[in-house]
Short mmCIF file of C-alpha atoms and ligand atoms in Angstrom, two decimals:
data_model
loop_
_atom_site.label_atom_id
_atom_site.label_comp_id
_atom_site.label_asym_id
_atom_site.label_seq_id
_atom_site.Cartn_x
_atom_site.Cartn_y
_atom_site.Cartn_z
CA MET A 153 -17.02 22.60 -38.20
CA ASP A 154 -18.98 24.57 -35.63
CA THR A 155 -18.71 22.82 -32.04
CA LYS A 156 -21.69 21.20 -31.29
CA TYR A 157 -23.55 21.35 -27.90
CA ILE A 158 -25.65 18.28 -26.26
CA PHE A 159 -27.41 19.17 -23.31
CA VAL A 160 -28.50 16.42 -20.94
CA THR A 161 -31.28 16.89 -18.37
CA GLY A 162 -33.09 14.50 -16.21
CA GLY A 163 -36.67 14.32 -15.00
CA VAL A 164 -39.09 12.46 -12.85
CA VAL A 165 -36.45 11.28 -10.08
CA SER A 166 -32.99 11.75 -9.29
CA SER A 167 -30.44 8.88 -9.37
CA LEU A 168 -31.49 7.72 -13.08
CA GLY A 169 -27.75 7.70 -14.11
CA LYS A 170 -27.44 10.85 -16.13
CA GLY A 171 -23.59 10.52 -15.62
CA ILE A 172 -23.59 7.03 -17.34
CA ILE A 173 -25.83 8.37 -20.06
CA SER A 174 -23.47 11.47 -20.83
CA SER A 175 -20.55 9.19 -20.71
CA SER A 176 -21.82 6.73 -22.93
CA ILE A 177 -22.99 9.18 -25.37
CA GLY A 178 -19.37 10.60 -25.19
CA ARG A 179 -17.94 7.00 -25.89
CA LEU A 180 -20.29 6.85 -28.76
CA LEU A 181 -19.39 9.79 -30.46
CA LEU A 182 -15.67 9.25 -29.91
CA THR A 183 -16.05 6.01 -31.39
CA CYS A 184 -17.55 7.80 -34.53
CA GLY A 185 -14.12 9.69 -34.97
CA TYR A 186 -14.99 12.95 -32.93
CA ARG A 187 -13.22 14.79 -30.45
CA VAL A 188 -15.44 15.00 -27.53
CA THR A 189 -15.59 16.38 -23.73
CA ILE A 190 -18.25 16.20 -21.15
CA GLN A 191 -18.92 18.76 -18.51
CA LYS A 192 -21.20 18.80 -15.38
CA PHE A 193 -22.89 21.81 -14.07
CA ASP A 194 -24.23 21.21 -10.62
CA PRO A 195 -27.00 23.48 -9.23
CA TYR A 196 -25.72 23.37 -5.47
CA ILE A 197 -24.19 26.42 -4.03
CA ASN A 198 -20.88 24.81 -2.60
CA ILE A 199 -17.96 26.27 -4.86
CA ASP A 200 -17.11 22.52 -5.28
CA PRO A 201 -17.84 19.26 -3.60
CA GLY A 202 -14.36 19.19 -1.88
CA THR A 203 -15.66 20.23 1.75
CA LEU A 204 -18.87 17.88 1.31
CA ASN A 205 -18.94 14.70 3.40
CA PRO A 206 -19.03 11.50 0.99
CA TYR A 207 -22.22 10.63 2.70
CA GLU A 208 -23.95 13.65 0.78
CA HIS A 209 -22.55 13.25 -2.45
CA GLY A 210 -20.24 10.29 -2.90
CA GLU A 211 -16.49 10.38 -3.53
CA CYS A 212 -14.80 13.85 -4.41
CA TYR A 213 -13.09 13.18 -7.85
CA VAL A 214 -9.97 15.25 -8.65
CA THR A 215 -8.93 16.46 -12.08
CA ASP A 216 -5.28 16.52 -13.18
CA ASP A 217 -5.32 20.27 -13.11
CA GLY A 218 -6.36 20.08 -9.42
CA VAL A 219 -10.03 20.62 -9.23
CA GLU A 220 -12.22 18.81 -6.78
CA THR A 221 -15.30 17.74 -8.65
CA ASP A 222 -18.54 15.58 -8.71
CA LEU A 223 -17.85 11.92 -8.92
CA ASP A 224 -19.48 11.80 -12.43
CA LEU A 225 -16.54 13.24 -13.97
CA GLY A 226 -14.80 10.15 -13.08
CA HIS A 227 -17.32 8.14 -15.05
CA TYR A 228 -16.53 10.65 -18.16
CA GLU A 229 -12.86 10.01 -17.84
CA ARG A 230 -13.32 6.43 -17.32
CA PHE A 231 -15.75 5.86 -20.38
CA THR A 232 -13.89 8.31 -22.64
CA GLY A 233 -10.32 8.31 -21.51
CA ILE A 234 -10.30 11.87 -22.10
CA ARG A 235 -8.94 14.24 -19.17
CA THR A 236 -11.18 16.58 -17.73
CA SER A 237 -10.07 19.86 -16.43
CA VAL A 238 -11.10 23.18 -14.66
CA ASN A 239 -13.93 23.94 -17.12
CA ASN A 240 -15.51 20.69 -17.00
CA SER A 241 -17.07 21.38 -13.47
CA VAL A 242 -19.08 24.24 -12.42
CA THR A 243 -21.48 24.73 -9.60
CA THR A 244 -24.03 27.62 -8.83
CA GLY A 245 -21.53 28.79 -6.17
CA LYS A 246 -18.82 29.11 -8.72
CA ILE A 247 -21.18 31.21 -10.85
CA TYR A 248 -22.17 33.49 -8.22
CA GLN A 249 -18.76 33.79 -7.10
CA ALA A 250 -17.59 34.83 -10.41
CA VAL A 251 -20.41 37.43 -10.79
CA ILE A 252 -20.09 38.95 -7.45
CA ASP A 253 -16.48 39.25 -8.08
CA LYS A 254 -17.18 41.22 -11.48
CA GLU A 255 -19.80 43.40 -9.51
CA ARG A 256 -17.14 44.26 -6.86
CA ARG A 257 -14.56 45.15 -9.54
CA GLY A 258 -16.98 47.43 -11.18
CA ASP A 259 -17.51 45.28 -14.48
CA TYR A 260 -21.25 45.87 -14.39
CA LEU A 261 -20.99 49.61 -13.08
CA GLY A 262 -24.28 51.21 -13.03
CA LYS A 263 -26.46 48.06 -13.56
CA THR A 264 -28.64 46.05 -11.30
CA ILE A 265 -27.35 42.43 -11.13
CA GLN A 266 -29.83 39.98 -11.88
CA VAL A 267 -30.20 36.36 -12.55
CA VAL A 268 -31.40 37.05 -15.88
CA PRO A 269 -29.23 38.17 -17.55
CA HIS A 270 -26.04 38.20 -15.30
CA ILE A 271 -26.15 34.78 -13.88
CA THR A 272 -27.50 33.06 -16.90
CA ASN A 273 -25.00 34.81 -19.27
CA GLU A 274 -22.04 33.64 -16.68
CA ILE A 275 -23.65 30.00 -17.28
CA LYS A 276 -23.74 30.18 -20.71
CA ASP A 277 -20.08 31.73 -21.05
CA ARG A 278 -18.85 28.84 -18.71
CA ILE A 279 -20.74 26.18 -20.97
CA LYS A 280 -19.00 27.62 -24.04
CA ALA A 281 -15.53 27.76 -22.40
CA ASN A 282 -14.26 24.61 -23.50
CA ALA A 283 -14.89 25.48 -27.12
CA ALA A 284 -12.00 27.74 -26.89
CA GLY A 285 -9.29 26.76 -29.23
CA GLY A 286 -11.47 24.53 -31.34
CA LYS A 287 -10.29 21.33 -29.30
CA TYR A 288 -13.61 19.54 -29.30
CA ASP A 289 -16.17 18.67 -31.97
CA PHE A 290 -18.77 17.95 -29.30
CA ILE A 291 -19.38 19.36 -25.90
CA ILE A 292 -21.73 17.17 -23.80
CA THR A 293 -23.16 19.38 -20.84
CA GLU A 294 -24.86 17.41 -18.00
CA ILE A 295 -26.95 19.47 -15.61
CA GLY A 296 -27.21 18.07 -12.29
CA GLY A 297 -30.56 17.75 -10.42
CA THR A 298 -33.98 16.99 -11.85
CA ILE A 299 -36.42 19.33 -13.88
CA GLY A 300 -38.58 21.37 -11.34
CA ASP A 301 -35.93 21.79 -8.98
CA ILE A 302 -35.64 25.55 -7.89
CA GLU A 303 -31.95 25.44 -7.99
CA SER A 304 -31.48 24.30 -11.56
CA ALA A 305 -33.92 27.01 -12.98
CA PRO A 306 -31.28 29.33 -14.26
CA PHE A 307 -29.25 26.78 -15.98
CA LEU A 308 -32.55 25.60 -18.04
CA GLU A 309 -32.98 29.40 -18.83
CA ALA A 310 -29.43 29.41 -19.90
CA ILE A 311 -29.80 26.39 -22.20
CA ARG A 312 -33.09 27.75 -23.57
CA GLN A 313 -31.16 30.86 -24.76
CA LEU A 314 -28.23 28.83 -25.88
CA ARG A 315 -30.39 26.58 -28.11
CA TRP A 316 -31.93 29.72 -29.79
CA GLU A 317 -28.52 31.13 -30.28
CA LEU A 318 -26.74 28.13 -31.52
CA GLY A 319 -29.58 26.88 -33.88
CA GLY A 320 -28.70 23.70 -35.26
CA ASN A 321 -25.46 23.28 -33.41
CA ALA A 322 -27.29 22.38 -30.25
CA LEU A 323 -29.38 19.32 -29.11
CA CYS A 324 -31.45 18.67 -25.74
CA ILE A 325 -31.36 14.74 -24.65
CA HIS A 326 -34.00 14.40 -21.57
CA LEU A 327 -33.59 11.54 -19.38
CA THR A 328 -36.80 10.10 -17.56
CA TYR A 329 -38.40 7.06 -15.90
CA VAL A 330 -41.06 4.84 -16.90
CA PRO A 331 -42.29 3.02 -13.79
CA TYR A 332 -43.80 -0.51 -13.91
CA LEU A 333 -46.67 -0.70 -11.77
CA LYS A 334 -46.89 -4.46 -10.44
CA ALA A 335 -50.49 -4.52 -9.09
CA ALA A 336 -51.72 -3.08 -12.37
CA GLY A 337 -49.36 -4.94 -14.44
CA GLU A 338 -48.62 -1.76 -16.54
CA LEU A 339 -45.83 0.59 -17.82
CA LYS A 340 -46.54 4.06 -17.11
CA THR A 341 -45.58 6.83 -19.33
CA LYS A 342 -47.43 9.58 -17.53
CA PRO A 343 -44.49 10.85 -15.48
CA THR A 344 -42.35 11.05 -18.77
CA GLN A 345 -44.98 13.04 -20.35
CA HIS A 346 -45.41 15.57 -17.31
CA SER A 347 -41.60 15.90 -17.16
CA VAL A 348 -41.44 16.68 -20.85
CA LYS A 349 -44.12 19.20 -20.72
CA GLU A 350 -42.46 20.89 -17.65
CA LEU A 351 -39.26 21.11 -20.08
CA GLN A 352 -41.55 22.64 -22.67
CA SER A 353 -43.20 25.15 -20.56
CA LEU A 354 -39.44 26.43 -19.71
CA GLY A 355 -39.14 26.86 -23.52
CA ILE A 356 -36.86 23.55 -24.16
CA GLN A 357 -38.42 21.05 -26.34
CA PRO A 358 -36.00 18.06 -26.05
CA ASP A 359 -34.93 16.50 -29.25
CA ILE A 360 -34.24 12.97 -27.98
CA LEU A 361 -35.80 11.05 -24.93
CA ILE A 362 -34.05 8.08 -23.23
CA LEU A 363 -36.29 6.27 -20.97
CA ARG A 364 -34.85 4.48 -17.87
CA THR A 365 -36.85 1.41 -17.02
CA GLU A 366 -36.77 -1.87 -15.13
CA LYS A 367 -38.65 -3.69 -17.67
CA HIS A 368 -38.35 -3.92 -21.54
CA LEU A 369 -40.57 -1.39 -23.27
CA PRO A 370 -42.47 -2.51 -26.24
CA GLN A 371 -42.38 -0.65 -29.30
CA GLU A 372 -45.79 0.85 -28.76
CA VAL A 373 -44.87 2.42 -25.53
CA LEU A 374 -41.98 4.22 -27.33
CA ARG A 375 -44.28 5.28 -30.28
CA LYS A 376 -46.78 6.66 -27.76
CA VAL A 377 -44.12 8.79 -25.83
CA ALA A 378 -42.65 10.09 -29.22
CA ALA A 379 -46.19 11.08 -30.14
CA PHE A 380 -47.25 12.66 -26.86
CA CYS A 381 -43.79 14.54 -26.49
CA ASN A 382 -43.23 15.75 -30.01
CA VAL A 383 -40.04 13.73 -30.56
CA SER A 384 -39.41 11.53 -33.77
CA ASN A 385 -39.95 7.88 -33.37
CA ASP A 386 -36.14 7.13 -33.77
CA ALA A 387 -35.43 9.50 -31.00
CA VAL A 388 -37.01 7.62 -28.09
CA ILE A 389 -34.48 5.26 -26.54
CA GLN A 390 -34.89 2.86 -23.75
CA SER A 391 -32.31 2.45 -21.16
CA GLU A 392 -33.12 -0.79 -19.45
CA ASP A 393 -31.25 -1.88 -16.42
CA LEU A 394 -28.21 -3.68 -17.28
CA PRO A 395 -25.97 -6.02 -15.22
CA SER A 396 -22.96 -3.64 -15.81
CA ILE A 397 -22.82 0.20 -16.60
CA TYR A 398 -20.22 -0.61 -19.25
CA GLU A 399 -22.92 -2.29 -21.32
CA VAL A 400 -24.88 0.86 -21.65
CA PRO A 401 -22.90 2.61 -24.52
CA LEU A 402 -23.42 -0.67 -26.49
CA ASN A 403 -27.13 -0.79 -25.79
CA MET A 404 -27.76 2.97 -26.97
CA HIS A 405 -25.52 1.91 -29.88
CA ARG A 406 -27.89 -0.97 -30.78
CA GLN A 407 -30.93 1.38 -30.79
CA GLY A 408 -29.01 3.81 -32.93
CA LEU A 409 -28.53 6.66 -30.56
CA ASP A 410 -25.38 7.51 -32.23
CA LYS A 411 -26.78 7.86 -35.64
CA THR A 412 -29.72 9.67 -34.67
CA ILE A 413 -27.64 12.25 -32.75
CA LEU A 414 -25.55 12.69 -35.66
CA ALA A 415 -28.41 12.73 -38.34
CA LYS A 416 -30.24 15.61 -35.99
CA PHE A 417 -26.88 17.60 -36.60
CA GLY A 418 -26.92 16.65 -40.31
CA MET A 419 -23.67 14.69 -39.82
CA GLU A 420 -22.07 11.34 -40.23
CA HIS A 421 -19.46 9.39 -38.67
CA VAL A 422 -15.81 10.32 -39.64
CA ALA A 423 -14.69 7.99 -42.46
CA GLY A 424 -12.56 5.14 -41.24
CA HIS A 425 -14.45 5.13 -38.06
CA GLU A 426 -17.77 2.93 -39.04
CA GLN A 427 -18.80 3.21 -35.39
CA SER A 428 -16.53 0.50 -34.32
CA LEU A 429 -16.79 -0.37 -30.73
CA SER A 430 -14.94 -3.43 -30.98
CA GLN A 431 -12.33 -2.63 -27.95
CA TRP A 432 -15.38 -1.59 -25.89
CA GLU A 433 -17.20 -4.85 -26.97
CA ASP A 434 -14.32 -6.96 -26.24
CA PHE A 435 -14.16 -5.49 -22.61
CA VAL A 436 -17.84 -6.17 -22.12
CA ARG A 437 -17.50 -9.65 -23.32
CA LYS A 438 -14.58 -10.33 -21.02
CA GLU A 439 -16.65 -8.68 -18.13
CA LYS A 440 -19.59 -11.28 -18.65
CA ASP A 441 -17.21 -14.20 -18.85
CA LEU A 442 -15.29 -14.04 -15.69
CA HIS A 443 -14.48 -17.23 -13.88
CA ALA A 444 -11.80 -16.72 -11.18
CA SER A 445 -12.72 -14.52 -8.56
CA VAL A 446 -10.69 -12.73 -6.04
CA LYS A 447 -11.89 -11.29 -2.65
CA ILE A 448 -10.61 -7.78 -1.67
CA GLY A 449 -11.29 -6.01 1.41
CA LEU A 450 -12.11 -2.28 1.40
CA VAL A 451 -11.06 -0.90 4.73
CA GLY A 452 -12.43 2.54 4.92
CA LYS A 453 -15.16 4.56 7.22
CA TYR A 454 -18.11 5.32 4.54
CA ASP A 455 -20.34 2.40 4.17
CA LEU A 456 -21.76 3.78 0.93
CA GLN A 457 -20.98 2.21 -2.68
CA ASP A 458 -20.39 5.88 -3.99
CA ALA A 459 -17.93 6.86 -1.51
CA TYR A 460 -14.86 4.88 -2.92
CA LYS A 461 -16.53 4.81 -6.36
CA SER A 462 -13.27 5.11 -8.28
CA ILE A 463 -11.34 2.60 -6.32
CA ARG A 464 -14.19 0.16 -6.73
CA GLU A 465 -14.33 0.63 -10.43
CA SER A 466 -10.29 0.72 -10.75
CA LEU A 467 -10.47 -2.77 -9.20
CA HIS A 468 -13.47 -4.16 -11.19
CA ILE A 469 -11.79 -2.93 -14.45
CA ALA A 470 -8.53 -4.22 -13.47
CA GLY A 471 -10.14 -7.67 -12.65
CA ILE A 472 -11.85 -7.53 -16.10
CA HIS A 473 -8.39 -7.02 -17.88
CA THR A 474 -6.66 -9.75 -15.71
CA GLY A 475 -9.76 -12.21 -16.11
CA LYS A 476 -10.59 -12.16 -12.49
CA LYS A 477 -14.13 -11.47 -11.02
CA VAL A 478 -13.34 -8.93 -8.17
CA GLU A 479 -15.68 -9.28 -5.19
CA ILE A 480 -15.21 -6.46 -2.85
CA ARG A 481 -16.23 -6.58 0.97
CA PHE A 482 -16.44 -3.45 2.70
CA VAL A 483 -14.74 -3.37 6.16
CA ASN A 484 -15.82 -0.57 8.53
CA SER A 485 -12.72 0.29 10.10
CA GLU A 486 -14.60 2.11 13.16
CA ASN A 487 -15.50 -1.36 14.20
CA LEU A 488 -11.95 -2.78 13.71
CA ASN A 489 -9.55 -3.65 16.67
CA ALA A 490 -6.77 -5.96 17.37
CA ASP A 491 -9.24 -8.64 18.61
CA ASN A 492 -11.51 -8.67 15.62
CA VAL A 493 -9.38 -8.02 12.76
CA GLU A 494 -8.51 -11.50 11.96
CA GLU A 495 -12.04 -12.39 11.57
CA ALA A 496 -12.88 -9.29 9.66
CA LEU A 497 -10.34 -9.75 7.13
CA SER A 498 -10.47 -13.73 7.03
CA GLY A 499 -10.83 -15.16 3.56
CA LEU A 500 -9.61 -11.86 2.01
CA ASP A 501 -6.96 -12.28 -0.89
CA GLY A 502 -5.96 -8.75 -0.84
CA VAL A 503 -6.64 -5.48 1.10
CA VAL A 504 -7.09 -1.94 0.18
CA ILE A 505 -6.73 0.69 2.82
CA CYS A 506 -8.84 3.68 1.85
CA PRO A 507 -8.14 7.48 1.64
CA GLY A 508 -9.90 9.48 4.09
CA PHE A 509 -10.04 12.58 6.63
CA GLY A 510 -10.02 12.97 10.23
CA THR A 511 -9.51 10.70 13.17
CA ARG A 512 -12.57 8.60 13.06
CA GLY A 513 -11.75 4.92 12.01
CA ILE A 514 -8.01 5.51 11.87
CA GLU A 515 -7.00 3.01 14.72
CA GLY A 516 -8.87 0.39 12.82
CA LYS A 517 -7.05 0.94 9.71
CA ILE A 518 -3.86 0.46 11.62
CA ASP A 519 -4.77 -2.57 13.03
CA ALA A 520 -5.89 -3.83 9.70
CA VAL A 521 -2.29 -3.09 8.30
CA THR A 522 -0.78 -4.73 11.35
CA TYR A 523 -2.63 -7.96 10.28
CA THR A 524 -2.16 -7.77 6.55
CA ARG A 525 1.69 -6.97 7.05
CA THR A 526 2.37 -9.65 9.56
CA HIS A 527 0.35 -12.14 7.50
CA ASN A 528 1.95 -11.01 4.20
CA ILE A 529 -1.66 -10.26 2.48
CA PRO A 530 -1.27 -8.08 -0.40
CA THR A 531 -2.06 -4.53 0.80
CA PHE A 532 -2.64 -1.50 -1.19
CA GLY A 533 -2.77 1.77 0.68
CA ILE A 534 -4.14 4.78 -0.79
CA CYS A 535 -3.37 8.52 0.61
CA LEU A 536 -4.61 8.26 4.24
CA GLY A 537 -4.17 4.51 3.53
CA MET A 538 -0.46 4.91 2.83
CA GLN A 539 -0.03 7.19 5.94
CA MET A 540 -1.44 4.56 8.05
CA MET A 541 0.94 2.06 6.72
CA VAL A 542 3.74 4.27 7.71
CA ILE A 543 2.40 4.89 11.16
CA GLU A 544 1.83 1.24 11.56
CA PHE A 545 5.37 0.55 10.56
CA ALA A 546 6.58 3.32 12.91
CA ARG A 547 4.86 1.71 15.88
CA ASN A 548 5.31 -1.98 15.47
CA VAL A 549 8.58 -2.05 13.73
CA LEU A 550 10.62 0.92 14.70
CA GLY A 551 9.09 0.84 18.16
CA LEU A 552 8.00 4.41 18.04
CA LYS A 553 4.72 3.42 20.16
CA ASP A 554 3.16 6.98 20.00
CA ALA A 555 3.85 7.48 16.37
CA ARG A 556 0.93 9.30 14.58
CA SER A 557 0.04 12.01 11.99
CA SER A 558 -0.45 15.41 13.32
CA GLU A 559 -3.83 15.25 11.58
CA MET A 560 -4.67 12.88 14.58
CA ASN A 561 -2.70 14.83 17.13
CA PRO A 562 -0.83 18.08 16.39
CA ASP A 563 1.32 17.66 19.57
CA THR A 564 2.56 14.03 18.89
CA PRO A 565 6.13 13.35 19.53
CA HIS A 566 6.51 11.19 16.57
CA ASN A 567 4.99 12.93 13.83
CA VAL A 568 6.00 10.35 11.16
CA ILE A 569 3.25 11.81 9.16
CA ASP A 570 3.29 15.77 9.37
CA LEU A 571 1.32 18.92 8.09
CA MET A 572 2.86 19.87 4.94
CA GLU A 573 5.07 23.14 4.91
CA SER A 574 2.66 24.92 2.19
CA GLN A 575 -0.35 24.08 4.30
CA LYS A 576 0.81 25.72 7.56
CA ALA A 577 -0.25 29.28 7.01
CA LEU A 578 -3.64 28.48 5.27
CA SER A 579 -6.65 29.41 7.03
CA GLN A 580 -9.37 28.48 4.30
CA MET A 581 -10.62 24.79 3.97
CA GLY A 582 -11.89 24.49 0.82
CA GLY A 583 -9.66 23.99 -2.45
CA THR A 584 -6.46 24.58 -0.43
CA MET A 585 -5.04 20.89 -0.30
CA ARG A 586 -2.12 19.58 -2.59
CA LEU A 587 -4.38 18.98 -5.34
CA GLY A 588 -3.90 17.39 -9.01
CA GLY A 589 -1.19 16.00 -10.92
CA TYR A 590 2.69 16.20 -9.80
CA ALA A 591 5.62 14.30 -11.03
CA CYS A 592 7.04 11.32 -9.22
CA GLU A 593 10.39 9.69 -9.67
CA LEU A 594 10.49 6.04 -9.18
CA ALA A 595 13.46 4.60 -7.35
CA ALA A 596 15.58 2.13 -9.49
CA GLY A 597 15.07 -1.64 -8.54
CA SER A 598 11.72 -0.86 -6.80
CA HIS A 599 8.60 -2.78 -7.11
CA VAL A 600 6.65 0.08 -8.44
CA ARG A 601 9.41 0.78 -10.87
CA LYS A 602 8.85 -2.64 -12.33
CA ILE A 603 5.10 -2.17 -12.39
CA TYR A 604 5.00 1.19 -14.31
CA GLY A 605 7.98 0.20 -16.68
CA LYS A 606 9.30 3.77 -16.54
CA LYS A 607 11.01 6.15 -14.18
CA LEU A 608 8.99 9.17 -14.25
CA ILE A 609 5.35 9.17 -13.86
CA ARG A 610 2.55 11.95 -13.01
CA GLU A 611 -0.30 11.19 -10.43
CA ARG A 612 -3.08 13.18 -8.84
CA HIS A 613 -3.03 14.15 -5.31
CA ARG A 614 -5.59 15.47 -2.72
CA HIS A 615 -4.02 15.76 0.85
CA ARG A 616 -2.60 18.05 3.40
CA TYR A 617 -0.08 15.73 5.31
CA GLU A 618 3.02 14.17 4.10
CA PHE A 619 5.78 11.67 5.06
CA ASN A 620 8.12 13.31 7.58
CA ASN A 621 11.64 13.04 5.82
CA ALA A 622 13.30 13.30 9.35
CA TYR A 623 12.25 9.52 9.92
CA LEU A 624 13.29 8.46 6.36
CA ASP A 625 16.41 6.70 7.15
CA ARG A 626 15.18 4.71 10.06
CA PHE A 627 12.19 3.63 7.65
CA GLN A 628 14.66 2.57 4.99
CA GLN A 629 16.88 0.73 7.16
CA ALA A 630 14.17 -1.17 8.83
CA GLY A 631 12.77 -2.39 5.37
CA MET A 632 10.28 0.14 4.27
CA ALA A 633 11.33 1.79 1.57
CA CYS A 634 10.69 5.09 -0.48
CA ALA A 635 10.02 3.94 -3.74
CA GLY A 636 8.78 7.23 -5.35
CA ARG A 637 9.60 10.81 -4.54
CA ASN A 638 8.54 14.44 -5.97
CA PRO A 639 11.77 15.16 -7.96
CA GLU A 640 11.30 18.79 -7.14
CA ASN A 641 10.73 18.79 -3.52
CA ASN A 642 11.48 15.18 -2.21
CA LEU A 643 8.22 14.58 -0.79
CA VAL A 644 7.78 10.91 -0.35
CA GLU A 645 4.96 9.76 -2.74
CA ILE A 646 5.39 5.75 -2.47
CA VAL A 647 6.38 3.65 0.17
CA GLU A 648 6.75 -0.13 -0.30
CA ILE A 649 8.09 -3.27 1.76
CA PRO A 650 9.92 -5.10 -0.80
CA SER A 651 10.30 -8.13 1.34
CA LEU A 652 6.42 -8.81 1.26
CA LYS A 653 4.41 -10.10 -1.63
CA TRP A 654 2.72 -6.93 -2.66
CA PHE A 655 2.74 -3.82 -0.04
CA ILE A 656 2.43 -0.63 -1.46
CA GLY A 657 1.30 2.54 -0.29
CA THR A 658 0.76 5.76 -2.47
CA GLN A 659 0.35 9.38 -1.22
CA PHE A 660 -1.42 9.72 -4.58
CA HIS A 661 -4.57 8.44 -5.79
CA PRO A 662 -4.11 6.10 -8.85
CA GLU A 663 -7.88 5.60 -8.91
CA TYR A 664 -8.62 8.95 -10.59
CA SER A 665 -6.61 7.91 -13.63
CA SER A 666 -7.55 4.49 -14.30
CA THR A 667 -9.91 4.02 -17.33
CA VAL A 668 -11.95 1.20 -19.04
CA LEU A 669 -9.59 1.20 -22.01
CA GLU A 670 -6.41 2.08 -20.14
CA PRO A 671 -6.41 0.51 -16.82
CA HIS A 672 -4.16 1.67 -14.18
CA PRO A 673 -0.66 -0.32 -13.81
CA LEU A 674 -0.81 -0.53 -10.01
CA PHE A 675 -4.57 -1.66 -9.86
CA MET A 676 -3.85 -4.13 -12.72
CA ASP A 677 -0.73 -5.36 -10.79
CA PHE A 678 -2.55 -5.81 -7.42
CA VAL A 679 -5.27 -7.50 -8.86
CA ARG A 680 -2.92 -9.79 -10.80
CA SER A 681 -0.90 -10.68 -7.75
CA LEU A 682 -3.96 -12.01 -5.87
N1 LIG B 754 -6.25 13.20 5.58
C1 LIG B 754 -4.92 12.92 4.91
C2 LIG B 754 -4.33 14.16 4.35
O1 LIG B 754 -4.84 15.16 4.15
C3 LIG B 754 -5.32 11.94 3.76
C4 LIG B 754 -6.03 12.56 2.69
C5 LIG B 754 -6.64 11.59 1.65
O2 LIG B 754 -6.89 10.39 1.99
N2 LIG B 754 -7.09 12.04 0.46
O3 LIG B 754 -3.29 14.19 4.15
#
């Protein structure tokens, strides 16, 4: 079978949830028995979002093969359980960098390098890169941004060309918005019509329209859109606001989106995969039926939902699997100090100390750890959070009052967290951290060994600093154990205080690999313990 391509574009306004729609389509096609991958093409010029402030773009997600990507890749993995990789995240910056490198090498010798065809050809090659080796039946490509943006023009031209080249093996899905005007009491389809016209003027006729809406759209509205936008009636789907993003695939399925997509490719579901979404349905049923609730504090410095997206989703998902409604309270570490920490963390069943960079809000994180450690409140430190657990222990248990990370002060006398050897000679910021999946060996008898139920694990990283092994013996003797280490270079990957109820810090990011149907054991155990 030829690889099938599905392009997902967005119109009218941003933030319609293209990532969730793409992920839902991926989940539905998987359930129909097909092999699927989802990739994101972002029109911004950064090579990757690794150097972006989370306030700009939300969390930076990291793939197992060590690429810093858009947070939508987190949705793709959580919804499909399929690992993404370097080919699944492309930006304008990466495209231009590749083309300019080729120009310097002389690959286009004698030619004038232009957006069309050189940039568009590079985009097309990247779109098709995941097809190599016949690994996937469907490649879903989400185009970031909104139709009409100057930046996205080359991507849309590439899609136009690809559609023409691929004929029946390509499909365009356009996501738009239908506003409800309260004063007039009317649902308005005009913005959708305009957005489709704009796409058509670029030479792209969408095959399927998905209409985001706050209110249920009656059949006549859907039919009107179909008629005015040249799409078949069964190809106008509505995506109403739902209580949970995990209900979206079910809503799309109820309207026959999976059937319509397959029919447009002249396909059916694979025999034996009668579009069974039962596991997913079970999950959503459980989500709606949560009784017990637990309160978890998220101690971090970015007061923005998307900044800790994967952590929030991992906690929520673990809650659903353990029958607990997870209520998250964001605690801004910049405002925390020894005097107000008790009040700020009062009533919380557990606390997550978040990842981060730089010195802002660091002392507040340390104060939070002092409080949770001395009050035996379950605590989960992730990356910088783990490093703060180590510093807090050094200061208040080992008596090294000026213990710090060299990230906070390069000349600190007790650099219990220090810059990694591999980082010392680097002069470039972007893409140079310790990134992606590395092996970790769990210590016999440790809490984490029991949680994972195995000795060797692999987890994703994104950091420059590490536990300073010169201090390891002192920590272990005083009760903070190294429970996981890299078997090749002995880097400390996990610390825990076994005498406490739940006190674990990981240098890696378990949140990147927690999915809806396979929640991460650490998040599961943490939530279960509350
Ligand atoms: N800033 C720390 C480091 O680079 C932690 C990074 C993180 O939390 N992702 O090591």
